């Protein structure tokens, strides 16, 4: 089980979260001008990298807020947690960039 | 079925039934005096508040309720009214049953008036959740069977409330005293969680095996 550091609530079990798929998939500027293939690619085609992957998560059981997370798909290492709307931080085997926990659960493990 | 439209408020009070009322005898039977005890606190007044605490409406509601909690876990209590943090812009006010405006109290009407036309939401959620009170020196052991938070008192302090999973269902866990916890499950989960807690409490009714 993953221990996910929610930016609002601190580290919690993976079962409290909902997965939201790949992050930073922008809505097309002019959807009406897209070909069927481009539209299908926007809707259904997602990256499937081995390594760092930016994805959206929802803390559905507690604070009900969305956030982005950079996670390594092969080692499950959580490399960064950052707010929605913020650009993806650089990937790399660095120490996780974790928000300061505001929860009384204590320090980030 | 009674015709509720023709009844006075006082008569309706005698007819209403709390979500875990069917289990009250089982709670009495399953409680072990001095070790771990479980009871339902029915019909607490609860008001959901959704407002940006930094906005003008948030400031007004904060002044009225005695401050909106700023971060996860914090409970702001004034008198027997408490405001729990549920999200950065979502709070739950919990007060005594008689604080409800249908019984002559002020909630949620006073909060709706305070919000006025400001950006936000005040909703009466008194029937959304019920409240269990689990107390005794084994209460923490019972909760630890189904809750993965660190409940040790050096981490989880009195006067803290977190919304999390207990026994696999979402619930709010609120520590009101050193050995007393309030658990707020949604009404539809209350019988499940009540039976789950009774099952978890059962071992403390027998003597410890040396």
GROMACS .gro file of C-alpha atoms in nm:
model
  319
    1UNK     CA    1   0.000   0.000   0.000
    2UNK     CA    2   0.123   0.348  -0.085
    3UNK     CA    3   0.150   0.607   0.188
    4UNK     CA    4   0.050   0.923   0.004
    5UNK     CA    5   0.142   1.264   0.152
    6UNK     CA    6  -0.172   1.473   0.103
    7UNK     CA    7  -0.078   1.844   0.095
    8UNK     CA    8  -0.365   1.921   0.334
    9UNK     CA    9  -0.385   1.620   0.563
   10UNK     CA   10  -0.038   1.468   0.576
   11UNK     CA   11   0.050   1.105   0.500
   12UNK     CA   12  -0.250   0.874   0.459
   13UNK     CA   13  -0.321   0.529   0.320
   14UNK     CA   14  -0.372   0.487  -0.053
   15UNK     CA   15  -0.727   0.354   0.009
   16UNK     CA   16  -0.838   0.706   0.107
   17UNK     CA   17  -0.749   0.839  -0.239
   18UNK     CA   18  -0.892   0.821  -0.590
   19UNK     CA   19  -0.667   0.811  -0.891
   20UNK     CA   20  -0.725   1.077  -1.157
   21UNK     CA   21  -0.501   0.962  -1.441
   22UNK     CA   22  -0.231   1.156  -1.618
   23UNK     CA   23  -0.185   1.520  -1.517
   24UNK     CA   24  -0.128   1.815  -1.748
   25UNK     CA   25  -0.351   1.695  -2.034
   26UNK     CA   26  -0.465   2.031  -2.168
   27UNK     CA   27  -0.809   2.075  -2.321
   28UNK     CA   28  -0.767   2.153  -2.694
   29UNK     CA   29  -0.777   2.522  -2.784
   30UNK     CA   30  -1.030   2.466  -3.064
   31UNK     CA   31  -1.193   2.124  -3.020
   32UNK     CA   32  -1.414   2.179  -3.326
   33UNK     CA   33  -1.110   2.202  -3.554
   34UNK     CA   34  -0.962   1.869  -3.449
   35UNK     CA   35  -0.975   1.565  -3.671
   36UNK     CA   36  -1.139   1.252  -3.531
   37UNK     CA   37  -0.799   1.103  -3.472
   38UNK     CA   38  -0.670   1.408  -3.281
   39UNK     CA   39  -0.987   1.418  -3.072
   40UNK     CA   40  -0.958   1.048  -2.991
   41UNK     CA   41  -0.595   1.102  -2.895
   42UNK     CA   42  -0.694   1.384  -2.661
   43UNK     CA   43  -0.967   1.171  -2.503
   44UNK     CA   44  -0.810   0.830  -2.477
   45UNK     CA   45  -0.435   0.829  -2.547
   46UNK     CA   46  -0.220   0.859  -2.238
   47UNK     CA   47   0.150   0.822  -2.169
   48UNK     CA   48   0.264   0.498  -2.014
   49UNK     CA   49   0.621   0.564  -1.911
   50UNK     CA   50   0.848   0.345  -1.705
   51UNK     CA   51   0.978   0.595  -1.453
   52UNK     CA   52   0.856   0.933  -1.333
   53UNK     CA   53   0.492   0.999  -1.420
   54UNK     CA   54   0.286   1.305  -1.329
   55UNK     CA   55  -0.063   1.206  -1.221
   56UNK     CA   56  -0.367   1.354  -1.051
   57UNK     CA   57  -0.500   1.227  -0.718
   58UNK     CA   58  -0.809   1.311  -0.515
   59UNK     CA   59  -0.814   1.273  -0.137
   60UNK     CA   60  -1.175   1.159  -0.150
   61UNK     CA   61  -1.217   1.035   0.207
   62UNK     CA   62  -1.083   1.337   0.387
   63UNK     CA   63  -1.028   1.687   0.247
   64UNK     CA   64  -1.179   1.615  -0.100
   65UNK     CA   65  -0.910   1.817  -0.277
   66UNK     CA   66  -0.725   1.732  -0.596
   67UNK     CA   67  -0.348   1.752  -0.621
   68UNK     CA   68  -0.071   1.641  -0.855
   69UNK     CA   69   0.189   1.383  -0.774
   70UNK     CA   70   0.509   1.278  -0.948
   71UNK     CA   71   0.546   0.904  -0.898
   72UNK     CA   72   0.791   0.651  -1.034
   73UNK     CA   73   0.584   0.380  -1.202
   74UNK     CA   74   0.842   0.108  -1.151
   75UNK     CA   75   0.962   0.177  -0.796
   76UNK     CA   76   0.645   0.354  -0.670
   77UNK     CA   77   0.869   0.621  -0.523
   78UNK     CA   78   0.676   0.945  -0.470
   79UNK     CA   79   0.909   1.217  -0.594
   80UNK     CA   80   0.695   1.528  -0.555
   81UNK     CA   81   0.350   1.649  -0.452
   82UNK     CA   82   0.238   1.985  -0.593
   83UNK     CA   83  -0.086   2.179  -0.633
   84UNK     CA   84  -0.318   2.166  -0.933
   85UNK     CA   85  -0.227   2.425  -1.194
   86UNK     CA   86   0.143   2.420  -1.112
   87UNK     CA   87   0.400   2.307  -1.368
   88UNK     CA   88   0.552   1.964  -1.338
   89UNK     CA   89   0.876   1.969  -1.137
   90UNK     CA   90   1.187   1.807  -1.284
   91UNK     CA   91   1.196   1.430  -1.244
   92UNK     CA   92   1.488   1.260  -1.088
   93UNK     CA   93   1.600   1.034  -0.808
   94UNK     CA   94   1.604   1.324  -0.566
   95UNK     CA   95   1.452   1.325  -0.222
   96UNK     CA   96   1.075   1.374  -0.240
   97UNK     CA   97   0.961   1.736  -0.244
   98UNK     CA   98   0.695   1.711   0.020
   99UNK     CA   99   0.474   1.985   0.148
  100UNK     CA  100   0.503   2.077   0.511
  101UNK     CA  101   0.253   1.857   0.689
  102UNK     CA  102  -0.025   2.054   0.849
  103UNK     CA  103  -0.182   1.750   1.005
  104UNK     CA  104  -0.130   1.659   1.371
  105UNK     CA  105  -0.028   1.316   1.252
  106UNK     CA  106   0.329   1.438   1.279
  107UNK     CA  107   0.626   1.457   1.054
  108UNK     CA  108   0.650   1.313   0.706
  109UNK     CA  109   0.798   0.968   0.720
  110UNK     CA  110  -4.765   0.606   0.973
  111UNK     CA  111  -4.825   0.923   1.166
  112UNK     CA  112  -4.939   1.231   0.979
  113UNK     CA  113  -4.642   1.450   1.070
  114UNK     CA  114  -4.798   1.763   0.922
  115UNK     CA  115  -5.064   1.757   1.192
  116UNK     CA  116  -4.818   1.706   1.479
  117UNK     CA  117  -4.650   1.966   1.695
  118UNK     CA  118  -4.271   1.981   1.719
  119UNK     CA  119  -4.281   1.825   2.065
  120UNK     CA  120  -4.479   1.526   1.934
  121UNK     CA  121  -4.238   1.479   1.643
  122UNK     CA  122  -3.948   1.458   1.891
  123UNK     CA  123  -4.106   1.150   2.045
  124UNK     CA  124  -4.155   0.986   1.705
  125UNK     CA  125  -3.816   1.036   1.545
  126UNK     CA  126  -3.566   0.754   1.555
  127UNK     CA  127  -3.189   0.787   1.540
  128UNK     CA  128  -2.996   0.585   1.278
  129UNK     CA  129  -2.849   0.340   1.530
  130UNK     CA  130  -3.149   0.328   1.765
  131UNK     CA  131  -3.201  -0.041   1.688
  132UNK     CA  132  -2.859  -0.114   1.834
  133UNK     CA  133  -2.894   0.074   2.162
  134UNK     CA  134  -2.967  -0.243   2.362
  135UNK     CA  135  -2.672  -0.416   2.195
  136UNK     CA  136  -2.448  -0.119   2.281
  137UNK     CA  137  -2.548  -0.149   2.648
  138UNK     CA  138  -2.492  -0.524   2.645
  139UNK     CA  139  -2.159  -0.500   2.462
  140UNK     CA  140  -2.012  -0.223   2.675
  141UNK     CA  141  -1.767  -0.333   2.942
  142UNK     CA  142  -1.789  -0.083   3.227
  143UNK     CA  143  -1.456   0.086   3.292
  144UNK     CA  144  -1.285  -0.088   2.998
  145UNK     CA  145  -1.461   0.016   2.680
  146UNK     CA  146  -1.808   0.160   2.646
  147UNK     CA  147  -2.008   0.252   2.337
  148UNK     CA  148  -2.319   0.463   2.306
  149UNK     CA  149  -2.492   0.672   2.046
  150UNK     CA  150  -2.532   1.047   2.093
  151UNK     CA  151  -2.839   1.092   1.874
  152UNK     CA  152  -2.963   1.399   1.689
  153UNK     CA  153  -2.666   1.631   1.741
  154UNK     CA  154  -2.711   1.950   1.542
  155UNK     CA  155  -2.468   1.956   1.250
  156UNK     CA  156  -2.424   2.230   0.996
  157UNK     CA  157  -2.205   2.204   0.688
  158UNK     CA  158  -2.023   2.526   0.609
  159UNK     CA  159  -1.848   2.574   0.276
  160UNK     CA  160  -1.676   2.909   0.253
  161UNK     CA  161  -1.333   3.048   0.177
  162UNK     CA  162  -1.214   3.142   0.528
  163UNK     CA  163  -1.018   3.440   0.391
  164UNK     CA  164  -1.321   3.593   0.217
  165UNK     CA  165  -1.552   3.850   0.376
  166UNK     CA  166  -1.825   3.587   0.421
  167UNK     CA  167  -1.567   3.351   0.576
  168UNK     CA  168  -1.456   3.623   0.819
  169UNK     CA  169  -1.818   3.687   0.921
  170UNK     CA  170  -1.890   3.319   0.978
  171UNK     CA  171  -1.558   3.285   1.164
  172UNK     CA  172  -1.647   3.572   1.395
  173UNK     CA  173  -1.991   3.423   1.458
  174UNK     CA  174  -1.871   3.068   1.531
  175UNK     CA  175  -1.565   3.172   1.729
  176UNK     CA  176  -1.313   3.109   1.449
  177UNK     CA  177  -1.296   2.864   1.162
  178UNK     CA  178  -1.021   2.603   1.204
  179UNK     CA  179  -0.718   2.673   0.986
  180UNK     CA  180  -0.577   2.328   0.919
  181UNK     CA  181  -0.649   1.956   0.922
  182UNK     CA  182  -0.734   1.815   1.263
  183UNK     CA  183  -0.808   2.143   1.436
  184UNK     CA  184  -1.138   2.182   1.623
  185UNK     CA  185  -1.249   2.525   1.741
  186UNK     CA  186  -1.477   2.493   2.040
  187UNK     CA  187  -1.677   2.764   2.211
  188UNK     CA  188  -1.921   2.648   2.474
  189UNK     CA  189  -2.083   2.328   2.349
  190UNK     CA  190  -2.047   2.432   1.985
  191UNK     CA  191  -1.750   2.299   1.791
  192UNK     CA  192  -1.634   2.360   1.437
  193UNK     CA  193  -1.439   2.077   1.272
  194UNK     CA  194  -1.203   2.116   0.976
  195UNK     CA  195  -1.308   1.895   0.684
  196UNK     CA  196  -1.124   2.070   0.401
  197UNK     CA  197  -0.954   2.402   0.321
  198UNK     CA  198  -1.296   2.556   0.254
  199UNK     CA  199  -1.525   2.305   0.424
  200UNK     CA  200  -1.620   2.288   0.790
  201UNK     CA  201  -1.868   2.104   1.008
  202UNK     CA  202  -2.034   2.274   1.302
  203UNK     CA  203  -2.149   2.033   1.574
  204UNK     CA  204  -2.374   2.147   1.856
  205UNK     CA  205  -2.619   2.004   2.107
  206UNK     CA  206  -2.951   1.866   1.976
  207UNK     CA  207  -3.148   2.150   2.132
  208UNK     CA  208  -2.938   2.406   1.942
  209UNK     CA  209  -3.137   2.323   1.629
  210UNK     CA  210  -3.374   2.599   1.528
  211UNK     CA  211  -3.668   2.357   1.514
  212UNK     CA  212  -3.622   2.311   1.891
  213UNK     CA  213  -3.578   2.677   1.970
  214UNK     CA  214  -3.202   2.695   1.912
  215UNK     CA  215  -3.016   2.918   1.669
  216UNK     CA  216  -2.860   2.676   1.416
  217UNK     CA  217  -2.856   2.670   1.122
  218UNK     CA  218  -3.077   2.978   1.078
  219UNK     CA  219  -2.830   3.217   1.245
  220UNK     CA  220  -2.547   3.097   1.019
  221UNK     CA  221  -2.760   3.133   0.706
  222UNK     CA  222  -2.840   3.489   0.811
  223UNK     CA  223  -2.472   3.558   0.883
  224UNK     CA  224  -2.370   3.432   0.540
  225UNK     CA  225  -2.643   3.641   0.378
  226UNK     CA  226  -2.570   3.681   0.009
  227UNK     CA  227  -2.196   3.617   0.055
  228UNK     CA  228  -2.018   3.350  -0.151
  229UNK     CA  229  -2.055   3.024   0.036
  230UNK     CA  230  -2.294   2.763   0.159
  231UNK     CA  231  -2.457   2.678   0.491
  232UNK     CA  232  -2.654   2.354   0.495
  233UNK     CA  233  -2.835   2.173   0.776
  234UNK     CA  234  -2.666   1.832   0.789
  235UNK     CA  235  -2.806   1.714   1.124
  236UNK     CA  236  -2.953   1.402   0.966
  237UNK     CA  237  -2.646   1.326   0.754
  238UNK     CA  238  -2.433   1.168   1.025
  239UNK     CA  239  -2.491   1.012   1.362
  240UNK     CA  240  -2.245   1.021   1.650
  241UNK     CA  241  -2.101   0.732   1.848
  242UNK     CA  242  -1.908   0.784   2.168
  243UNK     CA  243  -1.645   0.522   2.241
  244UNK     CA  244  -1.476   0.558   2.577
  245UNK     CA  245  -1.265   0.368   2.823
  246UNK     CA  246  -0.901   0.263   2.854
  247UNK     CA  247  -0.936   0.012   2.568
  248UNK     CA  248  -1.108   0.255   2.329
  249UNK     CA  249  -0.787   0.322   2.140
  250UNK     CA  250  -0.716  -0.051   2.098
  251UNK     CA  251  -1.064  -0.099   1.954
  252UNK     CA  252  -1.015   0.181   1.703
  253UNK     CA  253  -0.669   0.061   1.605
  254UNK     CA  254  -0.823  -0.258   1.467
  255UNK     CA  255  -0.978  -0.062   1.183
  256UNK     CA  256  -0.807   0.275   1.156
  257UNK     CA  257  -0.456   0.319   1.023
  258UNK     CA  258  -0.389   0.661   1.174
  259UNK     CA  259  -0.140   0.687   1.459
  260UNK     CA  260  -0.378   0.723   1.753
  261UNK     CA  261  -0.112   0.739   2.025
  262UNK     CA  262  -0.167   1.039   2.249
  263UNK     CA  263   0.172   1.188   2.166
  264UNK     CA  264   0.044   1.231   1.806
  265UNK     CA  265  -0.336   1.235   1.822
  266UNK     CA  266  -0.422   1.490   2.088
  267UNK     CA  267  -0.744   1.561   2.273
  268UNK     CA  268  -0.951   1.814   2.079
  269UNK     CA  269  -0.844   1.687   1.739
  270UNK     CA  270  -1.072   1.556   1.464
  271UNK     CA  271  -0.966   1.384   1.144
  272UNK     CA  272  -1.181   1.245   0.871
  273UNK     CA  273  -1.050   0.905   0.772
  274UNK     CA  274  -1.151   0.541   0.733
  275UNK     CA  275  -1.265   0.329   1.027
  276UNK     CA  276  -1.348  -0.034   0.962
  277UNK     CA  277  -1.323   0.036   0.590
  278UNK     CA  278  -1.585   0.310   0.581
  279UNK     CA  279  -1.537   0.688   0.579
  280UNK     CA  280  -1.600   0.853   0.914
  281UNK     CA  281  -1.482   1.146   1.121
  282UNK     CA  282  -1.281   1.054   1.429
  283UNK     CA  283  -1.282   1.317   1.701
  284UNK     CA  284  -1.091   1.279   2.025
  285UNK     CA  285  -1.288   1.468   2.288
  286UNK     CA  286  -1.104   1.348   2.597
  287UNK     CA  287  -0.798   1.142   2.687
  288UNK     CA  288  -0.991   0.814   2.656
  289UNK     CA  289  -1.306   0.930   2.478
  290UNK     CA  290  -1.362   0.939   2.106
  291UNK     CA  291  -1.654   1.055   1.899
  292UNK     CA  292  -1.703   0.874   1.571
  293UNK     CA  293  -1.926   1.036   1.309
  294UNK     CA  294  -2.027   0.792   1.034
  295UNK     CA  295  -2.289   0.871   0.774
  296UNK     CA  296  -2.635   0.757   0.885
  297UNK     CA  297  -2.649   0.477   0.630
  298UNK     CA  298  -2.322   0.332   0.763
  299UNK     CA  299  -2.415   0.362   1.130
  300UNK     CA  300  -2.553   0.013   1.183
  301UNK     CA  301  -2.259  -0.143   1.004
  302UNK     CA  302  -2.007   0.057   1.207
  303UNK     CA  303  -2.202  -0.002   1.530
  304UNK     CA  304  -2.188  -0.378   1.480
  305UNK     CA  305  -1.825  -0.357   1.370
  306UNK     CA  306  -1.734  -0.173   1.691
  307UNK     CA  307  -1.929  -0.419   1.904
  308UNK     CA  308  -1.738  -0.703   1.743
  309UNK     CA  309  -1.407  -0.525   1.801
  310UNK     CA  310  -1.502  -0.465   2.168
  311UNK     CA  311  -1.598  -0.824   2.236
  312UNK     CA  312  -1.257  -0.952   2.338
  313UNK     CA  313  -1.235  -0.702   2.626
  314UNK     CA  314  -1.540  -0.856   2.792
  315UNK     CA  315  -1.345  -1.174   2.873
  316UNK     CA  316  -1.067  -1.208   3.125
  317UNK     CA  317  -0.718  -1.166   2.993
  318UNK     CA  318  -0.549  -1.499   2.920
  319UNK     CA  319  -0.228  -1.506   3.120
   0.00000   0.00000   0.00000
